[in-house]
Steps between C-alpha positions, in 0.01 A plus 500: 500500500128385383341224699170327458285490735310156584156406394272504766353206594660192337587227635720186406395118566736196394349424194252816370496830661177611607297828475324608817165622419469732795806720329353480191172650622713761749723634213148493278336696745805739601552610150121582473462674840876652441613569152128562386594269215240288382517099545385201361557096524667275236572150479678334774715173532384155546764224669499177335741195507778713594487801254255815492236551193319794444102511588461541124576171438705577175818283510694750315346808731814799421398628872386249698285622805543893374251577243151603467209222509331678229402761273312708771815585668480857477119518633607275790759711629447726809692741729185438785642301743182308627445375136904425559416270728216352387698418169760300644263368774371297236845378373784571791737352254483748221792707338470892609478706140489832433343685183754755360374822347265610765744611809800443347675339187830278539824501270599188483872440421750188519613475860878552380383823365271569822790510714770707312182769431440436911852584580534793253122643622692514881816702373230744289300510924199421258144442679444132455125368499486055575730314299381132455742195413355188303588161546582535093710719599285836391522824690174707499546853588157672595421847406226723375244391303518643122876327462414296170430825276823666621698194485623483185556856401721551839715188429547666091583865676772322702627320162392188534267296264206347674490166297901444598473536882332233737216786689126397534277714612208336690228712515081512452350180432800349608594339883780437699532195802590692855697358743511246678356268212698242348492360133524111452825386672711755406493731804279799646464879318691717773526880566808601423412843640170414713218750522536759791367848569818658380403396130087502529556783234618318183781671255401608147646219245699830338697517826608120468510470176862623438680264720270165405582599104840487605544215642228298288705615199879369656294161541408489165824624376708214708223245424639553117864438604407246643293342163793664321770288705275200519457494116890534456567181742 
């Protein structure tokens, strides 16, 4: 049986839950000094008459408090962990990103699909790297960089057609939001297999890449039945 693991460091209030800044800066600062993986701060949220608005200040914001602040992004980003902490010394609130393509890309599959690949990785005894889960309900499985070029040419070898299955490949020039930072009200990004010594060496995207064709492909194959049935009714 899979179980998530809880996002460290967030807490609930009565009306909006709050993000401690002092977790925020730890799990900056431990992925930096642990992982090696290279950090930088996004947006964060803001608490106004009762609901939360991201530091952007765009009403219609698609990831409120989880996104970059601006272009330079890439140049800001840094696996030193004194510049870590001057970073979010200057804004404690900030979301914790991560740019993809440098230690690691992530595979980023619908969380339905994440867990029947999860379960099926187990009965293969496959060497898991972190898993995240998205409040969007995303799973991000991280891996060696180099994933986007082999992508698509491993999911047409297993018989699949790229365009027809729901698998995004988030690699250089790309970034992913680490735990424990939440996105507008809809909940925190979790590990759904947390970081740990046992997986510091990340798998090859060939050794995943059966079972997450697999079950991205019986997602998009019952998401037709379901159109199919839903156009009949």
């Amino acid at each position: 049986m899979l179980f998530v693991e809880e996002t460290i460091g967030v807490t609930d209030t009565a009306h909006i839950p709050q993000q401690r800044s002092d977790l925020l800066l730890d799990s900056a600062v431990r992925y930096a000094e642990e992982r090696h993986w290279d950090v930088f701060p996004g947006t964060w949220l803001e608490a106004a008459d009762g609901r939360e608005t991201c530091s952007c200040e765009r009403t219609d914001c698609p990831v409120p408090g989880a996104h970059a602040t601006g272009p330079d992004w890439a140049a800001r980003a840094t696996g030193s962990v004194a510049a870590v902490r001057g970073l979010w010394s200057k804004q404690p609130r900030a979301s914790v990103l991560l740019p993809a393509g440098r230690t690691f890309d992530a595979l980023d599959v619908p969380e339905s699909a994440g867990f029947l690949a999860l379960a099926r990785m187990e009965r293969m005894d496959l060497t898991l790297g972190p898993v995240t889960r998205t409040p969007d309900r995303r799973m991000l499985f991280f891996v060696l960089p180099g994933a986007a070029l082999k992508v698509d040419d491993l999911v047409r070898g297993l018989g699949w057609t790229p365009e027809a299955i729901d698998l995004v490949t988030r690699g250089e020039g790309e970034y992913v939001a680490a735990p424990p930072t939440r996105i507008g009200g809809s909940g925190a990004v979790q590990w759904a297999r947390r970081p740990t010594q046992a997986n510091r060496w990340l798998p090859d995207v060939e050794e995943l890449m059966s079972p997450l064709a697999y079950a991205c492909g019986r997602e998009a194959a019952d998401e037709r039945a379901r159109r199919a049935l839903g156009s009949r009714t």
